Coordinates of C-alpha atoms and ligand atoms in Angstrom, one line a residue:
M1 CA -11.7 24.4 15.5
R2 CA -13.5 21.2 16.9
K3 CA -15.1 18.7 14.7
Y4 CA -18.7 18.7 16.0
S5 CA -18.3 22.6 15.3
I6 CA -17.9 21.7 11.3
Y7 CA -20.7 19.5 11.7
A8 CA -22.9 22.0 12.9
I9 CA -21.9 24.1 10.3
L10 CA -22.6 21.4 7.6
C11 CA -26.0 20.4 9.7
P12 CA -28.1 23.8 8.4
I13 CA -26.6 23.6 5.0
F14 CA -27.9 20.3 4.6
M15 CA -31.0 21.2 6.4
I16 CA -31.3 24.0 3.6
L17 CA -31.0 22.0 0.6
E18 CA -34.2 20.0 2.3
V19 CA -35.8 22.4 3.0
L20 CA -35.5 23.2 -0.7
G21 CA -36.4 20.0 -2.1
D22 CA -39.7 20.2 -0.1
I23 CA -40.4 23.2 -1.8
C24 CA -39.6 22.2 -5.3
I25 CA -42.3 19.1 -4.7
P26 CA -45.8 20.7 -4.5
Y27 CA -45.2 23.4 -7.4
L28 CA -43.9 20.1 -9.6
M29 CA -47.8 18.4 -8.2
S30 CA -49.2 22.1 -9.6
R31 CA -47.3 21.6 -13.0
I32 CA -48.7 18.0 -13.5
V33 CA -52.7 19.1 -12.5
D34 CA -52.8 21.7 -14.4
I35 CA -51.0 21.7 -17.4
G36 CA -50.2 17.2 -17.4
I37 CA -54.0 16.6 -16.7
V38 CA -55.7 19.2 -18.1
N39 CA -53.9 18.6 -21.3
R40 CA -54.2 14.8 -20.7
D41 CA -50.4 14.6 -21.6
I42 CA -48.9 11.2 -20.5
N43 CA -45.1 12.2 -21.3
Y44 CA -45.0 15.9 -19.7
I45 CA -46.9 13.7 -16.3
V46 CA -44.1 11.0 -16.5
E47 CA -41.4 13.6 -17.1
V48 CA -42.6 16.1 -14.4
G49 CA -43.2 13.0 -12.0
L50 CA -39.9 11.7 -12.8
I51 CA -38.7 14.8 -11.3
M52 CA -41.1 15.1 -8.4
V53 CA -39.7 11.5 -7.7
G54 CA -35.2 12.4 -7.4
A55 CA -37.1 16.1 -5.5
A56 CA -37.7 13.9 -3.3
L57 CA -35.6 11.4 -2.7
L58 CA -33.1 14.2 -2.7
A59 CA -34.6 16.1 -0.1
M60 CA -34.8 12.9 2.2
L61 CA -31.2 12.3 1.1
F62 CA -30.5 15.4 2.6
G63 CA -32.7 15.7 5.8
I64 CA -30.5 11.6 6.3
V65 CA -27.6 14.0 6.3
S66 CA -28.8 16.8 7.7
A67 CA -30.0 15.3 10.5
H68 CA -26.9 12.9 10.9
F69 CA -24.3 15.9 11.0
G70 CA -27.1 17.8 13.7
A71 CA -26.9 14.3 16.1
R72 CA -22.8 14.3 15.8
A73 CA -23.1 18.3 16.1
G74 CA -25.1 17.8 19.0
F75 CA -23.8 15.0 21.6
G76 CA -19.7 16.1 20.5
F77 CA -21.0 19.6 21.8
A78 CA -23.0 17.7 25.0
A79 CA -19.9 15.6 25.3
E80 CA -17.5 18.4 25.6
I81 CA -19.4 20.6 28.1
R82 CA -19.4 17.3 30.2
Q83 CA -15.9 17.3 30.5
Q84 CA -15.0 20.5 30.8
T85 CA -17.9 21.1 33.3
F86 CA -16.2 18.0 35.3
K87 CA -12.6 19.3 35.0
K88 CA -13.6 22.7 36.3
V89 CA -16.0 20.4 39.6
Q90 CA -11.9 18.3 39.8
D91 CA -10.9 22.1 40.6
F92 CA -13.3 22.7 43.5
S93 CA -12.7 23.6 46.8
F94 CA -14.7 22.5 49.6
A95 CA -16.5 24.8 49.8
N96 CA -17.2 25.4 46.2
L97 CA -18.4 21.0 46.7
D98 CA -20.8 22.6 49.9
H99 CA -22.4 24.6 48.3
F100 CA -23.1 22.5 45.2
T101 CA -23.8 20.0 46.9
V102 CA -22.8 16.0 45.4
S103 CA -25.9 15.6 43.9
S104 CA -26.8 18.4 42.2
L105 CA -23.1 18.5 40.4
I106 CA -24.6 14.7 39.2
T107 CA -27.9 15.7 37.8
R108 CA -26.2 18.9 35.6
L109 CA -23.4 16.5 34.7
T110 CA -25.5 14.1 33.4
N111 CA -29.3 14.9 32.4
D112 CA -28.7 18.7 32.1
C113 CA -25.5 17.9 29.6
N114 CA -28.1 15.7 28.1
T115 CA -30.5 18.2 27.0
I116 CA -28.1 20.4 26.4
G117 CA -26.9 17.8 23.2
Q118 CA -30.7 17.4 22.5
V119 CA -31.5 21.0 22.4
T120 CA -28.4 21.7 20.4
M121 CA -29.1 19.1 17.7
M122 CA -33.1 19.7 17.6
S123 CA -32.0 23.8 17.4
L124 CA -29.9 23.2 14.4
R125 CA -32.3 21.5 12.1
M126 CA -35.2 23.4 13.4
A127 CA -34.3 26.7 13.8
V128 CA -32.8 26.8 10.0
R129 CA -35.8 24.2 8.8
A130 CA -38.3 26.3 10.1
P131 CA -37.6 30.0 8.7
F132 CA -36.8 29.5 5.6
L133 CA -39.5 26.2 4.8
M134 CA -42.0 29.2 5.3
L135 CA -39.8 31.8 4.0
F136 CA -39.7 30.0 0.6
A137 CA -43.2 28.7 1.2
L138 CA -44.8 32.0 1.6
I139 CA -43.3 33.3 -1.4
M140 CA -44.3 30.2 -3.7
A141 CA -47.9 30.7 -2.3
F142 CA -47.9 34.7 -3.0
N143 CA -46.6 33.6 -6.7
I144 CA -49.1 31.7 -7.0
N145 CA -51.9 33.9 -6.2
A146 CA -51.1 36.7 -3.9
S147 CA -55.0 37.8 -2.7
L148 CA -55.5 34.3 -1.3
A149 CA -52.2 34.6 0.0
R150 CA -54.0 37.5 2.1
V151 CA -55.3 34.6 4.6
F152 CA -51.9 34.7 6.3
M153 CA -52.6 38.3 7.9
V154 CA -55.1 36.3 10.0
A155 CA -53.7 32.9 10.4
V156 CA -49.9 34.1 11.2
P157 CA -50.2 36.7 13.8
L158 CA -52.7 34.6 15.5
T159 CA -50.6 31.7 15.3
A160 CA -47.4 34.4 16.9
A161 CA -50.6 35.8 19.4
I162 CA -51.3 31.9 20.8
I163 CA -47.2 31.4 20.8
G164 CA -46.5 34.3 22.2
M165 CA -48.8 34.2 25.2
I166 CA -47.3 30.8 26.4
L167 CA -44.2 31.0 25.3
P168 CA -43.1 33.5 29.5
K169 CA -44.7 30.8 31.2
A170 CA -41.9 28.0 30.1
R171 CA -39.3 29.1 30.9
P172 CA -39.5 29.3 35.2
L173 CA -41.1 25.9 34.5
F174 CA -38.3 24.4 32.8
Q175 CA -36.0 25.4 35.7
K176 CA -38.1 24.4 38.8
L177 CA -38.7 20.9 37.0
Q178 CA -34.2 20.9 37.1
T179 CA -34.3 21.7 40.4
R180 CA -37.3 18.8 41.1
V181 CA -34.6 16.5 39.0
D182 CA -32.0 17.4 41.4
R183 CA -34.0 16.4 45.0
V184 CA -35.0 13.3 43.0
N185 CA -31.2 12.8 42.7
A186 CA -30.5 13.9 45.6
I187 CA -32.3 11.5 47.9
I188 CA -31.5 8.4 45.6
Q189 CA -27.8 9.6 46.2
E190 CA -28.1 9.6 49.9
N191 CA -30.0 6.6 49.9
L192 CA -27.8 4.4 47.8
T193 CA -24.6 5.5 49.8
G194 CA -26.1 4.4 53.0
I195 CA -28.2 1.7 51.5
R196 CA -26.7 -0.8 54.4
V197 CA -27.6 1.4 57.1
V198 CA -31.2 1.9 55.7
K199 CA -31.5 -1.9 55.6
S200 CA -30.3 -2.5 58.8
F201 CA -32.3 0.0 60.6
N202 CA -35.6 -0.8 58.6
R203 CA -36.1 2.2 57.3
Q204 CA -37.2 0.9 53.8
K205 CA -40.5 2.3 54.3
H206 CA -39.5 5.8 55.4
E207 CA -37.5 5.9 52.3
E208 CA -40.1 4.7 49.9
K209 CA -41.9 7.5 51.5
R210 CA -39.7 10.3 51.3
F211 CA -38.5 9.5 47.7
K212 CA -42.4 9.0 46.9
E213 CA -43.4 12.7 48.0
R214 CA -40.0 14.3 46.0
N215 CA -41.3 12.0 42.7
D216 CA -44.7 13.0 43.0
D217 CA -43.7 16.1 42.6
L218 CA -41.5 15.9 40.0
K219 CA -43.9 14.2 38.1
N220 CA -46.5 17.2 38.8
T221 CA -44.0 19.5 38.3
A222 CA -43.6 17.4 34.3
L223 CA -46.3 17.4 34.0
Y224 CA -47.4 21.1 34.7
A225 CA -44.6 21.9 32.0
I226 CA -45.8 19.3 29.5
S227 CA -49.4 20.5 30.0
L228 CA -48.1 23.9 28.3
V229 CA -46.4 22.2 25.6
I230 CA -49.4 20.1 25.1
T231 CA -52.5 22.4 24.8
I232 CA -50.8 24.9 22.2
M233 CA -50.5 21.8 19.3
P234 CA -54.4 21.6 19.6
M235 CA -55.1 25.6 19.5
L236 CA -52.4 25.3 15.9
N237 CA -54.1 22.9 14.8
L238 CA -57.9 24.8 14.6
I239 CA -55.8 27.4 13.3
I240 CA -54.1 25.5 10.6
Y241 CA -57.5 23.3 9.7
S242 CA -59.2 26.9 9.8
T243 CA -56.9 28.4 7.1
I244 CA -57.3 25.4 4.8
I245 CA -61.3 25.4 5.1
A246 CA -61.1 29.7 4.0
V247 CA -58.0 28.5 1.4
L248 CA -60.4 26.1 -0.2
W249 CA -63.9 28.4 0.0
F250 CA -61.7 31.1 -1.6
G251 CA -60.0 28.9 -3.9
G252 CA -63.0 27.3 -5.1
K253 CA -64.3 30.2 -6.0
Q254 CA -61.1 31.3 -7.6
I255 CA -61.5 28.4 -9.6
S256 CA -65.4 28.5 -10.6
A257 CA -64.2 31.7 -12.0
G258 CA -61.7 30.7 -14.0
T259 CA -58.6 32.5 -12.6
M260 CA -57.0 29.4 -10.5
G261 CA -56.1 26.3 -11.7
E262 CA -56.8 22.7 -9.6
G263 CA -53.5 22.2 -9.0
E264 CA -52.5 25.4 -7.8
L265 CA -54.8 25.6 -5.4
I266 CA -53.4 21.7 -4.1
S267 CA -49.8 23.0 -4.0
F268 CA -51.2 26.6 -2.6
I269 CA -53.0 24.6 0.2
T270 CA -49.4 22.4 0.1
Y271 CA -47.4 26.0 1.3
I272 CA -50.1 27.1 3.8
T273 CA -48.9 24.1 5.3
Q274 CA -45.7 24.5 5.7
V275 CA -46.0 28.1 6.6
L276 CA -48.3 27.2 9.6
I277 CA -46.0 24.4 10.6
S278 CA -43.0 26.0 10.2
L279 CA -44.2 28.4 13.0
M280 CA -45.4 25.5 15.1
M281 CA -41.7 24.2 14.8
I282 CA -40.6 27.8 15.3
S283 CA -42.7 27.5 19.2
F284 CA -41.4 24.1 19.8
F285 CA -37.9 25.1 19.0
F286 CA -38.6 28.3 21.1
M287 CA -39.5 25.8 23.8
Q288 CA -37.1 23.1 23.4
F289 CA -34.6 26.6 24.1
L290 CA -36.1 27.4 26.7
R291 CA -35.5 24.5 28.3
G292 CA -32.1 24.4 27.4
S293 CA -31.3 27.7 28.5
A294 CA -32.4 26.5 32.2
S295 CA -29.6 23.8 31.7
V296 CA -27.3 25.8 30.4
S297 CA -27.7 28.3 32.9
R298 CA -27.1 25.6 35.9
I299 CA -23.9 24.3 33.6
L300 CA -23.4 27.8 33.5
E301 CA -22.8 28.2 37.1
I302 CA -20.3 26.0 37.3
L303 CA -18.0 26.7 34.5
S304 CA -18.4 30.4 36.4
T305 CA -17.2 29.5 39.8
T306 CA -14.2 30.0 40.7
S307 CA -12.9 28.4 44.1
E308 CA -11.7 31.4 46.4
I309 CA -9.0 28.9 47.2
K310 CA -6.7 30.9 44.8
E311 CA -3.3 30.3 44.1
S312 CA -0.2 32.7 45.2
E313 CA 1.2 34.4 42.3
R314 CA 4.8 33.6 43.0
P315 CA 3.9 30.0 45.1
I316 CA 6.9 28.4 46.3
K317 CA 7.3 25.1 45.2
R318 CA 9.4 24.0 48.3
L319 CA 8.1 23.4 51.9
K320 CA 11.4 23.9 54.4
D321 CA 10.0 21.8 57.3
G322 CA 7.3 20.4 58.5
S323 CA 6.5 22.2 61.4
V324 CA 3.2 24.3 61.5
S325 CA 1.6 27.7 63.2
F326 CA -1.3 28.6 63.7
N327 CA -1.8 32.3 64.8
H328 CA -4.8 33.9 66.3
V329 CA -7.0 31.8 63.7
S330 CA -10.5 32.2 63.5
F331 CA -12.4 30.5 61.2
C332 CA -16.7 30.3 59.5
Y333 CA -17.7 28.0 56.7
P334 CA -18.8 29.8 53.8
G335 CA -23.0 30.8 54.3
S336 CA -22.4 29.8 57.9
Q337 CA -23.3 32.1 60.7
E338 CA -21.2 30.7 63.3
T339 CA -17.5 31.1 64.3
T340 CA -16.6 27.1 64.1
L341 CA -12.6 28.2 65.5
K342 CA -11.9 30.9 67.2
D343 CA -8.3 32.7 67.6
I344 CA -6.9 29.5 67.7
S345 CA -2.6 29.4 68.8
F346 CA -0.2 27.2 69.1
N347 CA 3.0 25.9 67.4
I348 CA 4.1 22.7 66.4
K349 CA 7.8 22.1 65.7
S350 CA 9.2 19.8 62.7
G351 CA 8.8 16.5 63.6
E352 CA 7.1 16.6 66.7
T353 CA 4.0 14.4 67.6
V354 CA 1.0 16.1 67.9
G355 CA -2.9 14.6 69.5
I356 CA -5.7 16.6 69.2
I357 CA -8.5 15.4 70.7
G358 CA -12.2 17.0 72.2
S359 CA -16.0 15.8 72.0
T360 CA -17.8 15.8 68.2
G361 CA -18.0 19.2 67.1
S362 CA -15.2 20.6 68.8
S363 CA -14.0 21.3 65.8
K364 CA -11.5 19.6 65.3
T365 CA -11.2 18.8 61.3
T366 CA -12.0 21.9 60.6
L367 CA -8.8 22.9 62.5
V368 CA -6.6 20.6 60.4
Q369 CA -8.5 21.5 57.5
L370 CA -6.9 24.6 57.2
I371 CA -2.4 22.8 57.4
P372 CA -3.0 21.9 54.0
R373 CA -5.4 24.8 52.7
L374 CA -8.9 22.6 52.5
Y375 CA -10.8 26.1 53.1
D376 CA -8.7 28.9 53.9
V377 CA -8.5 31.3 57.4
T378 CA -11.4 33.9 58.0
E379 CA -9.3 35.5 60.6
G380 CA -5.6 34.6 61.6
Q381 CA -2.9 33.0 59.6
V382 CA -1.7 29.1 59.3
K383 CA 1.9 28.5 58.4
V384 CA 3.8 25.7 57.5
G385 CA 7.7 25.6 57.2
G386 CA 7.2 28.9 58.4
L387 CA 5.4 30.1 55.3
D388 CA 2.1 31.5 55.2
V389 CA 0.4 28.0 53.5
R390 CA -1.5 30.1 50.7
E391 CA 2.2 31.8 49.9
Y392 CA 2.8 28.1 48.3
D393 CA 1.7 26.3 45.2
I394 CA -1.3 24.2 46.8
K395 CA -0.3 20.9 44.7
T396 CA 2.9 21.0 47.1
L397 CA 1.4 21.6 49.9
R398 CA -0.7 19.1 49.3
D399 CA 1.5 16.3 48.4
K400 CA 3.7 17.5 51.4
V401 CA 1.1 17.6 53.7
A402 CA -0.9 14.1 53.6
F403 CA -4.3 13.4 55.1
V404 CA -6.0 11.1 56.0
L405 CA -9.6 12.4 56.3
Q406 CA -11.7 11.2 58.4
K407 CA -14.4 10.0 56.0
N408 CA -12.0 8.3 54.1
T409 CA -12.7 6.2 50.5
L410 CA -10.9 3.5 48.7
F411 CA -11.2 3.9 44.9
S412 CA -12.6 0.3 42.9
G413 CA -9.3 -0.6 40.8
T414 CA -6.3 -2.7 42.5
I415 CA -5.0 -2.1 46.1
R416 CA -1.8 -0.8 44.1
E417 CA -3.6 1.1 42.1
N418 CA -5.5 3.0 45.3
M419 CA -1.8 2.9 46.8
L420 CA 0.1 4.5 43.3
W421 CA -3.0 7.6 44.0
G422 CA 0.2 8.5 46.8
N423 CA 2.9 8.4 44.4
E424 CA 2.4 7.2 41.0
N425 CA 5.7 5.7 40.7
A426 CA 6.3 4.3 43.6
T427 CA 7.4 0.6 43.6
D428 CA 6.1 -2.9 44.9
E429 CA 8.9 -2.3 47.7
Q430 CA 7.7 0.9 48.4
I431 CA 4.0 0.1 48.7
I432 CA 4.6 -3.1 50.2
K433 CA 7.1 -0.8 52.9
A434 CA 3.8 1.9 53.4
L435 CA 1.6 -0.9 53.5
K436 CA 3.8 -2.6 56.5
Q437 CA 4.7 0.7 58.2
A438 CA 0.8 0.9 58.3
Q439 CA 0.0 -2.9 59.5
A440 CA -2.0 -2.7 56.7
W441 CA 0.7 -5.6 55.2
E442 CA -0.5 -8.0 57.5
F443 CA -4.0 -9.1 56.1
V444 CA -2.8 -7.4 52.4
S445 CA 0.0 -10.7 52.6
K446 CA -2.3 -12.7 53.5
Y447 CA -4.5 -12.8 50.0
E448 CA -3.0 -14.5 47.2
D449 CA -3.2 -11.6 44.7
G450 CA -1.8 -9.9 47.4
L451 CA -1.7 -6.1 45.6
D452 CA -3.7 -7.3 42.4
H453 CA -6.4 -7.2 45.7
R454 CA -9.7 -6.2 44.1
V455 CA -10.8 -3.3 45.8
E456 CA -14.0 -2.3 45.4
Q457 CA -16.2 1.4 44.9
G458 CA -15.7 2.5 48.2
G459 CA -13.5 0.5 49.9
D460 CA -16.8 -1.9 50.9
N461 CA -14.9 -5.3 50.9
F462 CA -12.2 -4.3 53.6
S463 CA -13.5 -3.7 57.3
G464 CA -13.3 -0.4 58.9
G465 CA -9.8 -0.7 60.4
Q466 CA -8.9 -2.3 57.5
K467 CA -9.8 0.1 55.3
Q468 CA -7.9 2.6 57.8
R469 CA -4.8 1.3 57.2
L470 CA -4.9 1.5 53.8
T471 CA -5.4 4.7 53.7
I472 CA -2.8 6.0 55.8
A473 CA -0.9 3.0 53.1
R474 CA -1.3 5.3 50.9
A475 CA -1.0 9.1 52.8
L476 CA 2.6 8.2 53.7
L477 CA 3.3 6.8 50.0
K478 CA 3.6 10.6 49.3
S479 CA 6.6 10.5 51.9
P480 CA 4.8 14.0 53.2
K481 CA 6.6 16.9 55.7
I482 CA 3.2 16.3 57.2
I483 CA 1.0 13.5 57.8
I484 CA -2.7 14.5 59.5
L485 CA -4.3 11.3 60.9
D486 CA -8.2 12.2 61.6
D487 CA -10.0 10.1 63.6
S488 CA -7.8 7.3 61.6
T489 CA -7.3 4.5 63.9
S490 CA -10.6 4.7 65.5
A491 CA -11.9 1.3 63.7
V492 CA -8.5 -0.5 64.2
D493 CA -7.7 -2.5 67.6
M494 CA -6.1 -0.9 70.2
A495 CA -2.6 -3.4 70.1
T496 CA -2.5 -2.3 66.4
D497 CA -2.7 1.2 67.1
A498 CA -0.3 0.8 69.5
K499 CA 2.3 -0.5 67.0
I500 CA 1.3 2.1 64.2
Q501 CA 2.0 4.9 66.8
Q502 CA 5.1 3.2 67.8
V503 CA 6.7 3.2 64.1
F504 CA 5.3 6.5 63.9
K505 CA 7.9 7.2 66.9
T506 CA 11.0 5.2 65.2
E507 CA 10.6 4.8 61.7
L508 CA 8.7 8.4 60.7
K509 CA 10.2 10.2 63.8
D510 CA 11.6 13.4 60.8
L511 CA 7.3 13.1 60.2
T512 CA 5.5 15.6 62.0
T513 CA 2.6 14.2 63.0
I514 CA -0.8 15.1 64.4
I515 CA -3.5 12.4 65.4
I516 CA -6.7 13.2 65.7
A517 CA -8.1 10.6 67.9
Q518 CA -10.9 9.5 70.5
R519 CA -8.7 7.4 72.5
I520 CA -6.3 8.9 75.0
S521 CA -3.9 5.6 74.2
S522 CA -3.5 6.7 70.8
I523 CA -2.3 10.3 71.6
Q524 CA -1.1 9.6 75.1
Y525 CA 2.7 9.7 74.3
A526 CA 2.5 12.7 71.3
D527 CA 4.7 15.4 72.6
K528 CA 1.7 17.5 73.1
I529 CA -1.9 17.0 73.4
L530 CA -4.4 20.3 72.4
V531 CA -7.9 19.6 74.0
M532 CA -10.1 21.3 72.0
H533 CA -13.8 22.3 73.6
Q534 CA -16.3 24.2 71.6
G535 CA -14.0 25.3 68.9
K536 CA -11.6 26.7 71.2
I537 CA -8.0 24.9 71.9
E538 CA -9.4 24.9 76.5
S539 CA -5.8 23.4 76.9
M540 CA -2.6 22.7 75.5
G541 CA 0.4 20.4 77.0
D542 CA 1.4 16.4 77.2
H543 CA -0.4 14.1 78.7
D544 CA 1.1 14.2 82.1
T545 CA 0.3 18.0 82.4
L546 CA -2.8 17.7 81.2
I547 CA -4.3 14.9 83.4
T548 CA -3.9 17.7 86.6
T549 CA -5.2 21.2 84.5
S550 CA -7.7 19.5 82.3
P551 CA -10.8 19.1 83.6
I552 CA -12.1 18.3 80.0
Y553 CA -9.2 15.6 79.5
R554 CA -9.4 14.4 83.0
E555 CA -12.6 13.3 82.0
I556 CA -12.2 12.1 78.8
Y557 CA -9.0 10.3 80.9
E558 CA -11.4 8.7 83.7
S559 CA -14.1 7.8 81.9
Q560 CA -12.2 5.5 79.1
R561 CA -10.2 3.9 82.1
K562 CA -13.6 3.2 83.8
G563 CA -14.5 1.5 80.2
V564 CA -10.9 -0.7 80.7
A565 CA -11.4 -1.8 84.2
M566 CA -15.9 -2.6 83.3
Ligands
ATP601 N1 -18.6 21.7 55.7 C1 -19.4 22.4 56.8 N2 -20.2 23.3 56.5 C2 -20.6 23.9 57.4 N3 -20.4 23.8 58.6 C3 -19.6 23.3 59.4 C4 -19.1 21.8 57.5 N4 -18.6 21.1 58.9 C5 -18.6 20.7 59.9 N5 -19.2 21.9 60.3 C6 -19.5 22.0 61.5 O1 -18.7 22.3 62.0 C7 -18.5 22.3 63.6 C8 -17.2 21.7 64.0 O2 -17.5 20.5 62.8 P1 -15.8 19.1 63.1 O3 -16.1 18.3 62.2 O4 -14.7 20.2 62.7 O5 -15.8 18.5 64.6 P2 -15.1 17.5 65.1 O6 -14.5 18.0 65.6 O7 -13.9 16.5 64.1 O8 -16.2 16.3 65.1 P3 -16.1 14.5 65.3 O9 -15.2 14.5 66.7 O10 -17.5 14.2 65.3 O11 -14.9 14.5 64.0 C9 -19.8 21.3 64.2 O12 -20.9 22.2 64.5 C10 -20.2 21.0 62.8 O13 -21.5 21.6 62.5
MG602 MG1 -14.0 15.0 62.8

């Protein structure tokens, strides 16, 4: 059993002890008034007074201990949920990430987990304290004066009615509140990741306006939600004070008639206040509970999501070779109506170099994402090493198919740490070899601290071309059988690009290489070039063939030649 579960049990136990203390005190007080003061018995007053102080101290102590355990249970529980949710997100497929969006995942992992922790902490205390305090106080009040205790018959149902009226409205509001927090976080995240673009386009004012709209929307929703909570309080206060007045009125009469002691009346009032405050606490608890349950359902949505990329029942852990074949493959992004890839078929032999070219949005990235199973095909079959990709152990497949993403990133740490992502056991020699192959060593070797050179978050302290070369090196360290470079040399100068191609042709000639590029020069010497157009293969062949057979290829070629000639 986890540690916080023990705290979750201890917290209410100590809370009950605190309640017992709270219940004793008014009773002892009534004894002091009705026996000690009436009989002018100083010894009795001191004796019972001391017991009262003792009870108060003990109640305080138990209260502190209970609060302490409650906090440990709440924070412990929140940490555990956060960890599990984080773990689950790591297993998400690309489609799952598209569905949730990154900003909503951030809100859920931070804000929602915190809410669950706080609500757990409060519920552990209030959900126990309120009913027990109410029960004991009711018993005591009836004990003291059953006829006077009949005021409860009016006060309690009235309070319950008010709470019952307001609570059902609260849940949808709290859910709405969380989605508003999501929306604000989404804009913060988008703005901060693109802050440099925002500045260079002078879009600050526009962004502020966009932010203000959502921020105001959040504020208004929060205000509306809280106004419900706020109105409950004065209404309940009104009931408490009216009840006290009624008790004073009827109790006063009973004192005049000699059927009730003054002390009894004082303690009676304390007990009814305790009962009504407990009711208030219960309503507050429900409110918190609803707020928590909105967060819980948002977390459960993550935890219950299963990646549609399923591991095969008998996963194959070895890739025979680096051949790739597409057999009448069609693909549609989950949730999208359009077919992004239409009836794609081609074969790549192990060790071949294949270029893919086509206008932006022609589905080049979509096509190669199917090879390491970042998405699964909608129709048809993708084979690697002669077997359907769905038959492989996913880890093995992704280790052997290195994919340098178009939107690639480095992580904060050192260059060495980033390279170890490719292979955590790589030696410095291996890292340097990969850096040399990717033409990155020429600039890394110039740093005084070499491989220990710092990488800032996202790799922002490197130029676009440097970053691309580092990500190629990182992929090479996996010693894959297939490497996919998605526009990975777009920011690299042509001479360096040519050197990288030369390495793939000589040193790495056994590696199946798939290069997506915008520049003909990056793929000109490939064994085979696929020309993509609107989700289909327009034509396929080597450079010389395509120049004559593919109008699209010729057009790209002509436009780039003119560009060079100009
Ligand atoms: N995650 C996604 N969810 C839904 N649709 C997507 C997603 N990613 C891409 N698309 C759509 O699929 C189509 C093909 O996109 P893709 O990224 O494959 O093009 P591309 O050829 O790689 O373009 P570029 O040269 O600009 O990188 C586009 O119309 C795009 O809107
Ligand atoms: Mg792309």
